Amino acid sequence: MNPLQETFQQTESILRTENANIYYGQFLALKGINLDVQKNKVTAFIGPSGCGKSTLLRCYNRLNDLIPSFRLEGKISYYDRDLYAPNIDPVQVRRKIGMVFQKPNPFPKSIYDNIAYGARINGYKGDMDELVEKSLKGAALWDEVKDKLKQDGRAISGGQQQRLCIARAIAVQPDIVLMDEPCSALDPISTIKVEELIHELKEQYTIVIVTHNMQQASRVADTTAFFNVKVTDQGNRQGFLVECDRTEVIFQNPREESTQQYISGRFG
Amino acid sequence: MSFTNNSASRTIQSRSAKERTLNTGFIVFSQIFAWSVAGTLIWLACLVGWQAIPAISKFGLGFVFTSSWNPPQESFGVWPEVYGTLASSFIALALSVPIGLGVAIFLSEDYLPTPVQRVLVFLVELLAAIPSVVFGLWGIFVLIPFLKELTPLKSPALLPAALVLGVMILPTITAISRDAMINVPQDLRQAAYGLGATRWETIIQILIPAASSGIIGGVMLALGRALGETMAVTMLIGNANQVSLSLFAPANSIAARLANQFAEASGLQVSALMYAALILFGLTLAINIIAQLLVTRLQKI
């Protein structure tokens, strides 16, 4: 065992995926996933379009439950609790495991209420002004919006909206923040701001980020998982996990040929 | 790669005379049609207004607040009709807004399998296709006898008219609210669920506010329809020239007054009816303008 792998295995795993098969109806979208997400680390999911990385991400906070044909085989656990056990309330899962989406999606409410909404439905009893300020500071947005908290959340720039969505997610005080290509709709400067934010956030949160941008993965992630897709005999596209390791290993010395090819831009 | 420099490739064909004529013709014709639609509205308003002038000059604004309708003595006022119109419409709204919104929520979320949902949506919309005279007949032969059993109701009155109006405007409210709910971006639903909102929290606190411009538009459209509805109301309201706060007392509406009296009216009475029509016209116009303003304002938010 090389020294890199040793440190990789030292930290505690917060999300554990064991033999997961994800179906939409009869169609197997992701096959045989075994993957651990380490606590207080940034884990990036990379891979070509259609490889199911976003699908897996949405399993972690049970957002796929909203799709009627969705079905999971295998086990996904948060610490040692099975997220898909019958007595688990998906609403409670989502309060622990927050999400930031591809397109900034602030509510048609004021900046203040965008943040306060999640806290209110979670029964937050403390000082709301303080929480809003703390969350906006946490998302590096406070200085830009502190004088216009009553303004509509959709009236600010796209990059600011996305940071507002991050602030909204952390205001609920989750353990894990899932990010589904959070920068794909943003300009380069806003992207850098969000990436800097991710670095700060991992002190307190565990972050799982899906990204199309390999440089982004190499910049922000401690661990990187590479997914690929193959076409089955029936002509369906089926995603699978190729490998998951420390980001340096994936980018400099991957075990698999296909990872090497994807990283160097030869496909995907 | 080089561009050829000969003059033939540089000329751009001018449009043929035929094409130009067709084009101008098309523009002129569609302009005429557009103006004629707007013109019809203005012409109608002018005509009604013109014929109402004798009554306007005789009764002034007091017409709206006077309760007598006495053709032999040429004393006219529409206060009971204005009251009946507004009361029946707002009672109808009070009944059908909660029900319509509830149905819209039920039919816009995935509570039902899609085929069942489609059938239900179709049936609700079909409710709008029933002629109002049929609603009136149903009111006379089913609703009024039924209400007589249960309530102090003795004759056609405000309550049965308002109830039937409520049923008649239900599809408008349901269909438009449902469209508005469906058109709320999927993003917002996911954002709310992603924060740990329950389904109800998502519907009540996110989806309905986001769809509010459409919902209010639908309610206003329904109100406009309720104010002007003639046949069913005439058959059920009792056509009594009185203002009574009781729901079980016969009442009247502007539209019912017009429908009942045009045939035998003459002289100043015709003018008074035109004045009443003008008031109804103004009322629905005002409702529609308010609806437009509300919708545009809410869309900006």
Coordinates of C-alpha atoms in Angstrom, one line a residue:
Chain A
M1 CA 0.0 0.0 0.0
N2 CA 1.5 3.3 -1.0
P3 CA 1.6 6.2 1.5
L4 CA -1.0 8.3 -0.4
Q5 CA -3.6 5.6 -0.1
E6 CA -2.9 5.2 3.6
T7 CA -3.8 8.8 4.4
F8 CA -6.8 8.5 2.1
Q9 CA -8.2 5.8 4.3
Q10 CA -7.6 7.5 7.6
T11 CA -10.6 9.9 7.7
E12 CA -14.0 9.0 8.7
S13 CA -16.5 8.2 6.0
I14 CA -19.8 10.1 6.3
L15 CA -21.7 8.7 3.2
R16 CA -21.2 5.1 2.3
T17 CA -22.6 3.7 -0.9
E18 CA -22.6 -0.1 -1.1
N19 CA -23.4 -2.1 -4.3
A20 CA -25.9 0.5 -5.4
N21 CA -27.8 -0.1 -8.6
I22 CA -30.0 2.8 -9.6
Y23 CA -33.0 2.2 -11.9
Y24 CA -35.5 4.4 -13.7
G25 CA -38.2 1.9 -14.4
Q26 CA -36.6 -1.1 -16.0
F27 CA -33.6 0.9 -17.1
L28 CA -30.5 0.5 -15.0
A29 CA -28.8 3.9 -15.0
L30 CA -26.0 3.3 -12.6
K31 CA -24.5 -0.1 -11.8
G32 CA -22.7 -1.5 -8.9
I33 CA -21.5 1.7 -7.1
N34 CA -19.2 1.3 -4.1
L35 CA -18.0 4.7 -2.9
D36 CA -17.2 6.4 0.4
V37 CA -17.5 10.2 1.0
Q38 CA -15.1 11.4 3.6
K39 CA -16.2 13.8 6.4
N40 CA -15.0 17.4 6.0
K41 CA -13.5 16.8 2.7
V42 CA -14.5 17.9 -0.8
T43 CA -15.3 15.0 -3.0
A44 CA -15.7 15.6 -6.8
F45 CA -17.7 13.5 -9.2
I46 CA -16.3 13.8 -12.7
G47 CA -17.1 11.9 -15.9
P48 CA -18.7 12.3 -19.4
S49 CA -22.4 13.4 -19.8
G50 CA -24.9 10.7 -19.0
C51 CA -22.6 8.7 -16.7
G52 CA -25.0 9.2 -13.8
K53 CA -22.9 11.4 -11.5
S54 CA -25.8 13.8 -10.8
T55 CA -28.1 10.9 -10.4
L56 CA -25.9 9.4 -7.6
L57 CA -25.7 12.9 -6.0
R58 CA -29.4 13.2 -5.9
C59 CA -29.6 9.8 -4.2
Y60 CA -27.8 11.2 -1.2
N61 CA -30.6 13.6 -0.2
R62 CA -33.4 11.5 -1.6
L63 CA -34.3 14.1 -4.2
N64 CA -34.7 11.2 -6.7
D65 CA -37.7 10.2 -4.7
L66 CA -39.6 12.9 -6.6
I67 CA -39.2 10.8 -9.8
P68 CA -41.9 8.1 -9.6
S69 CA -40.0 5.5 -11.6
F70 CA -36.8 5.8 -9.5
R71 CA -35.6 2.7 -7.6
L72 CA -32.5 1.9 -5.7
E73 CA -31.0 -1.4 -5.0
G74 CA -28.1 -1.8 -2.5
K75 CA -27.4 0.5 0.4
I76 CA -26.6 4.2 0.9
S77 CA -25.8 5.1 4.5
Y78 CA -25.2 8.4 6.4
Y79 CA -22.8 7.5 9.2
D80 CA -24.3 4.1 10.0
R81 CA -27.9 4.8 9.2
D82 CA -29.4 3.4 6.0
L83 CA -30.8 6.5 4.2
Y84 CA -33.4 4.3 2.4
A85 CA -34.7 2.4 5.4
P86 CA -38.5 2.5 5.6
N87 CA -38.6 4.5 8.8
I88 CA -36.4 7.3 7.4
D89 CA -38.2 10.5 6.6
P90 CA -36.8 12.0 3.4
V91 CA -37.6 15.5 4.6
Q92 CA -35.3 14.9 7.6
V93 CA -32.6 13.6 5.3
R94 CA -32.7 16.7 3.2
R95 CA -32.4 18.9 6.3
K96 CA -29.1 17.2 7.1
I97 CA -27.9 16.9 3.5
G98 CA -28.4 20.2 1.6
M99 CA -28.2 20.8 -2.0
V100 CA -27.0 23.5 -4.5
F101 CA -28.3 23.2 -8.0
Q102 CA -26.9 23.7 -11.4
K103 CA -28.9 26.8 -12.2
P104 CA -29.1 29.3 -9.4
N105 CA -32.7 29.0 -8.2
P106 CA -33.5 31.6 -5.6
F107 CA -37.1 31.8 -4.5
P108 CA -39.2 34.7 -5.7
K109 CA -38.7 36.3 -2.3
S110 CA -36.4 38.9 -0.8
I111 CA -32.7 38.0 -0.2
Y112 CA -33.5 37.9 3.5
D113 CA -36.5 35.6 3.2
N114 CA -34.6 33.3 0.8
I115 CA -32.2 32.6 3.7
A116 CA -34.8 32.7 6.4
Y117 CA -37.2 30.3 4.6
G118 CA -35.2 27.1 5.2
A119 CA -34.5 28.0 8.8
R120 CA -38.2 28.8 9.5
I121 CA -39.5 25.5 8.1
N122 CA -36.8 23.8 10.2
G123 CA -38.2 25.4 13.3
Y124 CA -35.2 27.8 13.9
K125 CA -36.0 29.8 17.1
G126 CA -32.9 31.9 17.4
D127 CA -32.1 35.4 16.1
M128 CA -33.1 35.4 12.4
D129 CA -31.1 38.6 11.6
E130 CA -28.0 37.0 13.0
L131 CA -28.5 33.8 11.1
V132 CA -29.1 35.6 7.8
E133 CA -25.9 37.7 8.4
K134 CA -23.9 34.6 9.4
S135 CA -25.1 32.6 6.4
L136 CA -24.5 35.4 3.9
K137 CA -21.0 35.9 5.4
G138 CA -20.4 32.2 5.2
A139 CA -21.3 32.4 1.5
A140 CA -19.0 35.4 1.0
L141 CA -22.0 37.5 -0.1
W142 CA -22.7 39.7 2.9
D143 CA -20.7 42.7 1.8
E144 CA -22.3 42.8 -1.6
V145 CA -26.0 42.5 -0.4
K146 CA -26.1 43.8 3.2
D147 CA -27.7 47.1 2.0
K148 CA -30.4 45.4 -0.1
L149 CA -31.6 42.5 2.0
K150 CA -35.2 43.4 1.1
Q151 CA -34.6 43.2 -2.6
D152 CA -35.8 40.3 -4.7
G153 CA -33.4 37.4 -4.6
R154 CA -33.6 37.2 -8.4
A155 CA -32.5 40.8 -8.9
I156 CA -28.8 40.1 -8.2
S157 CA -26.3 38.7 -10.7
G158 CA -26.1 35.0 -11.5
G159 CA -22.9 34.5 -9.5
Q160 CA -24.5 36.3 -6.5
Q161 CA -27.6 34.2 -6.9
Q162 CA -25.6 31.0 -6.7
R163 CA -23.9 32.2 -3.6
L164 CA -27.3 33.1 -2.2
C165 CA -28.4 29.6 -2.9
I166 CA -25.3 28.3 -1.0
A167 CA -26.1 30.7 1.9
R168 CA -29.6 29.4 1.8
A169 CA -28.3 25.8 2.0
I170 CA -25.9 26.4 4.9
A171 CA -28.5 28.4 6.9
V172 CA -30.2 25.1 7.6
Q173 CA -27.0 24.0 9.2
P174 CA -26.6 20.7 7.3
D175 CA -23.8 18.3 7.7
I176 CA -23.3 17.8 4.0
V177 CA -23.7 20.1 1.1
L178 CA -24.3 18.5 -2.3
M179 CA -23.4 20.7 -5.3
D180 CA -24.7 19.7 -8.8
E181 CA -22.4 21.5 -11.3
P182 CA -22.8 24.7 -9.2
C183 CA -20.6 26.8 -11.6
S184 CA -21.8 25.7 -15.0
A185 CA -24.1 28.7 -15.4
L186 CA -21.6 31.2 -14.0
D187 CA -18.9 33.4 -15.6
P188 CA -15.2 32.7 -14.7
I189 CA -15.0 35.3 -12.0
S190 CA -18.1 34.1 -10.2
T191 CA -16.7 30.6 -10.6
I192 CA -13.5 31.5 -8.8
K193 CA -15.5 33.1 -6.0
V194 CA -17.6 29.9 -5.6
E195 CA -14.5 27.8 -5.6
E196 CA -12.9 29.9 -2.9
L197 CA -16.0 29.5 -1.0
I198 CA -15.9 25.7 -1.3
H199 CA -12.4 25.8 0.2
E200 CA -13.7 27.7 3.2
L201 CA -16.9 25.6 3.6
K202 CA -15.1 22.3 4.0
E203 CA -13.9 23.4 7.5
Q204 CA -17.4 22.9 8.7
Y205 CA -19.2 20.9 6.0
T206 CA -18.6 17.8 3.9
I207 CA -19.0 18.7 0.2
V208 CA -19.8 16.5 -2.7
I209 CA -19.6 18.4 -6.0
V210 CA -20.5 17.2 -9.5
T211 CA -18.5 19.0 -12.2
H212 CA -17.9 18.8 -15.9
N213 CA -14.8 21.0 -15.4
M214 CA -11.8 18.9 -14.6
Q215 CA -9.7 21.9 -13.6
Q216 CA -12.3 22.7 -11.1
A217 CA -12.2 19.2 -9.7
S218 CA -8.4 19.4 -9.4
R219 CA -8.6 22.8 -7.8
V220 CA -11.3 22.2 -5.2
A221 CA -11.5 18.4 -4.4
D222 CA -9.6 16.3 -2.0
T223 CA -11.0 13.2 -3.4
T224 CA -12.2 12.6 -7.0
A225 CA -14.4 9.9 -8.3
F226 CA -14.4 9.2 -12.0
F227 CA -17.5 7.8 -13.6
N228 CA -17.9 6.5 -17.1
V229 CA -20.7 5.3 -19.3
K230 CA -21.1 2.3 -21.6
V231 CA -23.7 1.3 -24.0
T232 CA -25.3 -2.0 -23.1
D233 CA -26.4 -4.7 -25.6
Q234 CA -30.0 -3.3 -25.4
G235 CA -28.7 0.1 -26.5
N236 CA -29.1 1.7 -23.0
R237 CA -26.5 4.0 -21.5
Q238 CA -25.3 2.6 -18.2
G239 CA -23.1 4.5 -15.8
F240 CA -20.5 3.0 -13.5
L241 CA -17.7 4.1 -11.2
V242 CA -14.3 3.6 -12.7
E243 CA -12.2 4.7 -9.7
C244 CA -12.1 6.9 -6.7
D245 CA -8.9 8.2 -5.1
R246 CA -7.1 11.2 -3.8
T247 CA -7.4 14.0 -6.4
E248 CA -3.6 14.0 -7.0
V249 CA -3.6 10.3 -7.7
I250 CA -6.6 10.6 -10.1
F251 CA -5.0 13.5 -12.0
Q252 CA -1.4 12.3 -11.9
N253 CA -1.3 8.6 -11.7
P254 CA -4.7 7.0 -12.2
R255 CA -5.0 3.2 -12.1
E256 CA -7.3 3.0 -15.1
E257 CA -6.5 3.7 -18.7
S258 CA -9.9 5.4 -19.3
T259 CA -9.4 7.8 -16.4
Q260 CA -6.1 8.8 -17.9
Q261 CA -7.7 9.3 -21.3
Y262 CA -10.6 11.4 -19.8
I263 CA -8.2 13.5 -17.7
S264 CA -6.0 14.3 -20.7
G265 CA -9.1 15.3 -22.7
R266 CA -9.0 12.5 -25.2
F267 CA -12.7 11.8 -24.7
G268 CA -15.8 13.0 -22.8
Chain B
M1 CA -10.5 30.7 -49.8
S2 CA -11.2 33.8 -51.8
F3 CA -14.3 35.8 -52.7
T4 CA -15.1 36.1 -56.4
N5 CA -15.0 39.6 -57.5
N6 CA -17.3 39.6 -60.5
S7 CA -20.3 41.9 -60.4
A8 CA -22.9 39.1 -60.8
S9 CA -22.2 37.7 -57.4
R10 CA -22.5 41.1 -55.8
T11 CA -26.0 42.1 -56.9
I12 CA -28.8 41.3 -54.6
Q13 CA -32.1 40.5 -56.3
S14 CA -34.7 43.2 -55.7
R15 CA -38.2 42.0 -54.6
S16 CA -40.7 41.4 -57.4
A17 CA -43.6 43.8 -57.7
K18 CA -46.0 41.0 -57.1
E19 CA -44.4 40.0 -53.8
R20 CA -44.4 43.6 -52.6
T21 CA -48.1 44.1 -53.4
L22 CA -48.9 40.9 -51.6
N23 CA -46.9 41.9 -48.6
T24 CA -48.5 45.4 -48.4
G25 CA -51.9 43.9 -49.0
F26 CA -51.4 41.5 -46.1
I27 CA -50.3 44.2 -43.8
V28 CA -53.2 46.5 -44.7
F29 CA -55.8 43.7 -44.3
S30 CA -54.6 42.5 -41.0
Q31 CA -54.5 46.2 -39.8
I32 CA -58.1 46.6 -40.8
F33 CA -59.1 43.5 -38.9
A34 CA -57.2 44.5 -35.8
W35 CA -58.8 48.0 -35.8
S36 CA -62.2 46.6 -36.5
V37 CA -62.1 44.5 -33.4
A38 CA -61.0 47.4 -31.3
G39 CA -63.6 49.5 -33.1
T40 CA -66.4 47.2 -32.3
L41 CA -65.7 47.6 -28.6
I42 CA -65.6 51.4 -28.9
W43 CA -68.6 51.5 -31.1
L44 CA -70.6 49.4 -28.7
A45 CA -69.6 51.5 -25.7
C46 CA -70.5 54.7 -27.6
L47 CA -73.9 53.4 -28.7
V48 CA -74.8 52.3 -25.2
G49 CA -73.5 55.6 -23.8
W50 CA -75.4 57.6 -26.4
Q51 CA -78.7 56.0 -25.7
A52 CA -78.1 56.3 -21.9
I53 CA -77.7 60.1 -22.2
P54 CA -81.3 61.0 -21.4
A55 CA -81.2 58.9 -18.2
I56 CA -77.8 60.1 -17.2
S57 CA -78.8 63.7 -17.5
K58 CA -82.0 63.1 -15.6
F59 CA -80.8 60.9 -12.7
G60 CA -77.0 61.6 -12.6
L61 CA -75.0 59.5 -10.3
G62 CA -77.9 59.1 -7.9
F63 CA -79.1 56.4 -10.3
V64 CA -76.7 54.0 -8.8
F65 CA -78.0 54.6 -5.3
T66 CA -81.7 54.8 -5.9
S67 CA -83.9 51.8 -5.3
S68 CA -87.1 52.5 -7.2
W69 CA -87.9 51.1 -10.7
N70 CA -91.2 52.7 -11.6
P71 CA -91.8 53.0 -15.4
P72 CA -95.2 54.8 -15.1
Q73 CA -93.7 57.5 -12.9
E74 CA -90.4 57.5 -14.8
S75 CA -88.4 57.0 -11.6
F76 CA -85.5 54.7 -12.0
G77 CA -82.5 53.5 -9.9
V78 CA -80.3 50.4 -9.9
W79 CA -79.1 50.2 -6.3
P80 CA -80.7 46.7 -5.7
E81 CA -79.3 45.5 -8.9
V82 CA -75.8 46.8 -8.2
Y83 CA -76.0 45.2 -4.8
G84 CA -77.3 41.9 -6.1
T85 CA -74.7 41.7 -8.8
L86 CA -71.8 42.4 -6.5
A87 CA -73.2 40.2 -3.7
S88 CA -73.9 37.2 -5.9
S89 CA -70.5 37.5 -7.6
F90 CA -68.5 37.8 -4.4
I91 CA -70.4 35.0 -2.7
A92 CA -69.7 32.8 -5.8
L93 CA -66.0 33.8 -5.6
A94 CA -65.8 33.0 -1.9
L95 CA -67.1 29.5 -2.6
S96 CA -65.2 28.7 -5.8
V97 CA -61.7 30.3 -5.1
P98 CA -60.9 27.8 -2.2
I99 CA -62.4 24.9 -4.1
G100 CA -60.9 25.8 -7.4
L101 CA -57.5 26.4 -5.9
G102 CA -57.7 23.1 -4.1
V103 CA -58.6 21.2 -7.2
A104 CA -55.8 23.0 -9.1
I105 CA -53.3 21.9 -6.5
F106 CA -54.6 18.4 -6.6
L107 CA -54.5 18.2 -10.4
S108 CA -51.1 19.9 -10.8
E109 CA -49.1 17.7 -8.3
D110 CA -48.5 14.1 -9.0
Y111 CA -51.2 12.8 -6.6
L112 CA -52.9 10.8 -9.3
P113 CA -51.7 8.6 -12.1
T114 CA -51.4 10.7 -15.3
P115 CA -54.3 9.1 -17.2
V116 CA -56.7 9.6 -14.3
Q117 CA -55.5 13.2 -13.9
R118 CA -56.0 13.9 -17.6
V119 CA -59.6 12.7 -17.5
L120 CA -60.3 14.8 -14.4
V121 CA -58.8 17.9 -15.9
F122 CA -60.9 17.3 -19.0
L123 CA -64.0 16.9 -17.0
V124 CA -63.4 20.1 -15.0
E125 CA -62.9 22.0 -18.2
L126 CA -66.0 20.5 -19.6
L127 CA -67.9 22.2 -16.9
A128 CA -67.3 25.4 -18.7
A129 CA -69.0 24.1 -21.8
I130 CA -72.4 23.6 -20.2
P131 CA -74.7 26.3 -21.4
S132 CA -75.8 28.7 -18.7
V133 CA -79.5 28.0 -19.4
V134 CA -78.8 24.4 -18.4
F135 CA -77.3 25.6 -15.2
G136 CA -80.4 27.7 -14.6
L137 CA -82.7 24.7 -15.2
W138 CA -80.6 22.6 -12.8
G139 CA -80.9 25.4 -10.3
I140 CA -84.7 25.6 -10.6
F141 CA -85.4 21.9 -10.6
V142 CA -82.6 20.5 -8.4
L143 CA -80.8 23.1 -6.3
I144 CA -83.8 25.2 -5.2
P145 CA -86.0 22.2 -4.1
F146 CA -82.9 20.8 -2.3
L147 CA -82.2 24.1 -0.5
K148 CA -85.9 24.4 0.5
E149 CA -85.6 21.2 2.4
L150 CA -82.4 22.3 4.3
T151 CA -82.8 26.0 4.7
P152 CA -85.4 28.8 5.3
L153 CA -85.4 29.3 1.5
K154 CA -88.9 29.7 0.0
S155 CA -88.4 30.9 -3.5
P156 CA -85.7 31.8 -6.0
A157 CA -83.2 34.0 -4.1
L158 CA -79.6 35.3 -3.9
L159 CA -78.2 32.1 -2.5
P160 CA -79.1 29.7 -5.3
A161 CA -78.0 32.2 -7.9
A162 CA -74.7 32.7 -6.1
L163 CA -74.2 28.9 -5.7
V164 CA -74.8 28.2 -9.4
L165 CA -72.5 31.1 -10.3
G166 CA -69.9 29.6 -8.1
V167 CA -70.1 26.3 -10.0
M168 CA -70.1 28.1 -13.3
I169 CA -66.8 30.0 -12.6
L170 CA -65.1 27.0 -11.0
P171 CA -63.6 25.7 -14.2
T172 CA -62.1 29.1 -15.1
I173 CA -60.4 29.4 -11.7
T174 CA -59.3 25.8 -11.7
A175 CA -57.9 25.7 -15.2
I176 CA -56.0 29.0 -15.0
S177 CA -54.6 28.3 -11.5
R178 CA -53.6 24.8 -12.6
D179 CA -51.7 26.2 -15.6
A180 CA -50.0 28.7 -13.4
M181 CA -49.0 26.0 -10.8
I182 CA -47.7 23.7 -13.5
N183 CA -45.6 26.6 -15.0
V184 CA -43.8 27.3 -11.8
P185 CA -40.2 26.2 -12.7
Q186 CA -39.2 22.7 -11.5
D187 CA -36.1 24.4 -10.0
L188 CA -38.2 26.1 -7.3
R189 CA -39.8 22.8 -6.3
Q190 CA -36.5 21.1 -6.0
A191 CA -35.0 24.0 -4.2
A192 CA -37.7 23.8 -1.6
Y193 CA -37.6 20.1 -1.2
G194 CA -33.8 20.3 -1.1
L195 CA -34.0 22.5 2.0
G196 CA -36.1 20.0 3.7
A197 CA -39.5 21.5 3.0
T198 CA -42.4 19.0 3.2
R199 CA -44.8 18.8 0.3
W200 CA -47.3 21.1 1.9
E201 CA -44.7 23.7 2.8
T202 CA -43.5 23.6 -0.8
I203 CA -47.1 24.0 -2.2
I204 CA -48.3 26.7 0.2
Q205 CA -45.1 28.7 0.7
I206 CA -43.4 28.4 -2.6
L207 CA -45.6 27.2 -5.4
I208 CA -48.7 29.3 -4.7
P209 CA -46.8 32.6 -4.2
A210 CA -44.8 31.9 -7.3
A211 CA -48.0 31.2 -9.3
S212 CA -50.0 34.0 -7.7
S213 CA -50.1 36.2 -10.8
G214 CA -51.7 33.5 -12.8
I215 CA -54.1 32.6 -10.0
I216 CA -55.2 36.2 -9.5
G217 CA -55.6 36.6 -13.2
G218 CA -57.9 33.5 -13.2
V219 CA -59.9 34.8 -10.2
M220 CA -60.4 38.2 -11.9
L221 CA -61.5 36.6 -15.1
A222 CA -64.0 34.5 -13.2
L223 CA -65.2 37.6 -11.4
G224 CA -65.8 39.3 -14.7
R225 CA -67.8 36.4 -15.9
A226 CA -69.8 36.2 -12.7
L227 CA -70.7 39.9 -12.9
G228 CA -72.0 39.6 -16.4
E229 CA -73.7 36.2 -16.2
T230 CA -77.3 36.7 -17.3
M231 CA -79.3 33.6 -18.0
A232 CA -78.7 31.4 -15.0
V233 CA -78.9 34.3 -12.6
T234 CA -82.1 35.6 -14.1
M235 CA -83.7 32.2 -13.6
L236 CA -82.6 31.8 -10.0
I237 CA -82.2 35.2 -8.3
G238 CA -85.9 36.0 -7.9
N239 CA -85.9 39.4 -9.7
A240 CA -87.1 41.4 -6.7
N241 CA -86.4 45.0 -6.5
Q242 CA -85.1 45.1 -3.0
V243 CA -81.9 45.1 -1.0
S244 CA -82.0 42.5 1.7
L245 CA -79.0 41.2 3.6
S246 CA -80.6 37.8 3.8
L247 CA -79.2 35.2 1.5
F248 CA -82.7 33.6 1.3
A249 CA -84.4 36.7 0.1
P250 CA -85.1 37.3 -3.6
A251 CA -82.8 39.8 -5.2
N252 CA -81.8 41.1 -8.6
S253 CA -78.8 41.7 -10.8
I254 CA -78.0 44.3 -13.5
A255 CA -77.9 41.6 -16.1
A256 CA -81.1 40.1 -15.0
R257 CA -82.8 43.5 -15.0
L258 CA -81.7 44.1 -18.5
A259 CA -82.8 40.6 -19.7
N260 CA -86.2 40.9 -18.0
Q261 CA -87.2 44.3 -19.2
F262 CA -85.9 45.0 -22.7
A263 CA -88.9 43.6 -24.5
E264 CA -91.5 45.9 -22.9
A265 CA -89.4 49.0 -22.4
S266 CA -89.9 52.3 -24.2
G267 CA -88.9 55.9 -23.9
L268 CA -86.9 56.8 -20.8
Q269 CA -87.0 53.2 -19.5
V270 CA -84.9 52.2 -22.5
S271 CA -82.4 54.9 -21.6
A272 CA -82.4 53.8 -18.0
L273 CA -81.7 50.2 -19.0
M274 CA -78.8 51.5 -21.2
Y275 CA -77.5 53.4 -18.3
A276 CA -77.6 50.2 -16.2
A277 CA -75.8 48.4 -19.0
L278 CA -73.2 51.1 -19.0
I279 CA -72.6 50.6 -15.3
L280 CA -72.2 46.9 -15.7
F281 CA -69.9 47.5 -18.6
G282 CA -67.8 49.9 -16.5
L283 CA -67.8 47.4 -13.6
T284 CA -66.4 44.5 -15.7
L285 CA -64.0 46.8 -17.5
A286 CA -62.7 48.1 -14.1
I287 CA -62.3 44.5 -12.9
N288 CA -60.4 43.5 -16.0
I289 CA -58.1 46.5 -15.8
I290 CA -57.3 45.8 -12.2
A291 CA -56.6 42.2 -13.1
Q292 CA -54.2 43.3 -15.8
L293 CA -52.4 45.6 -13.4
L294 CA -52.2 43.0 -10.7
V295 CA -50.9 40.4 -13.1
T296 CA -48.2 42.7 -14.5
R297 CA -47.2 43.9 -11.1
L298 CA -46.9 40.4 -9.7
Q299 CA -45.0 39.2 -12.7
K300 CA -42.4 41.8 -12.0
I301 CA -41.9 40.6 -8.4

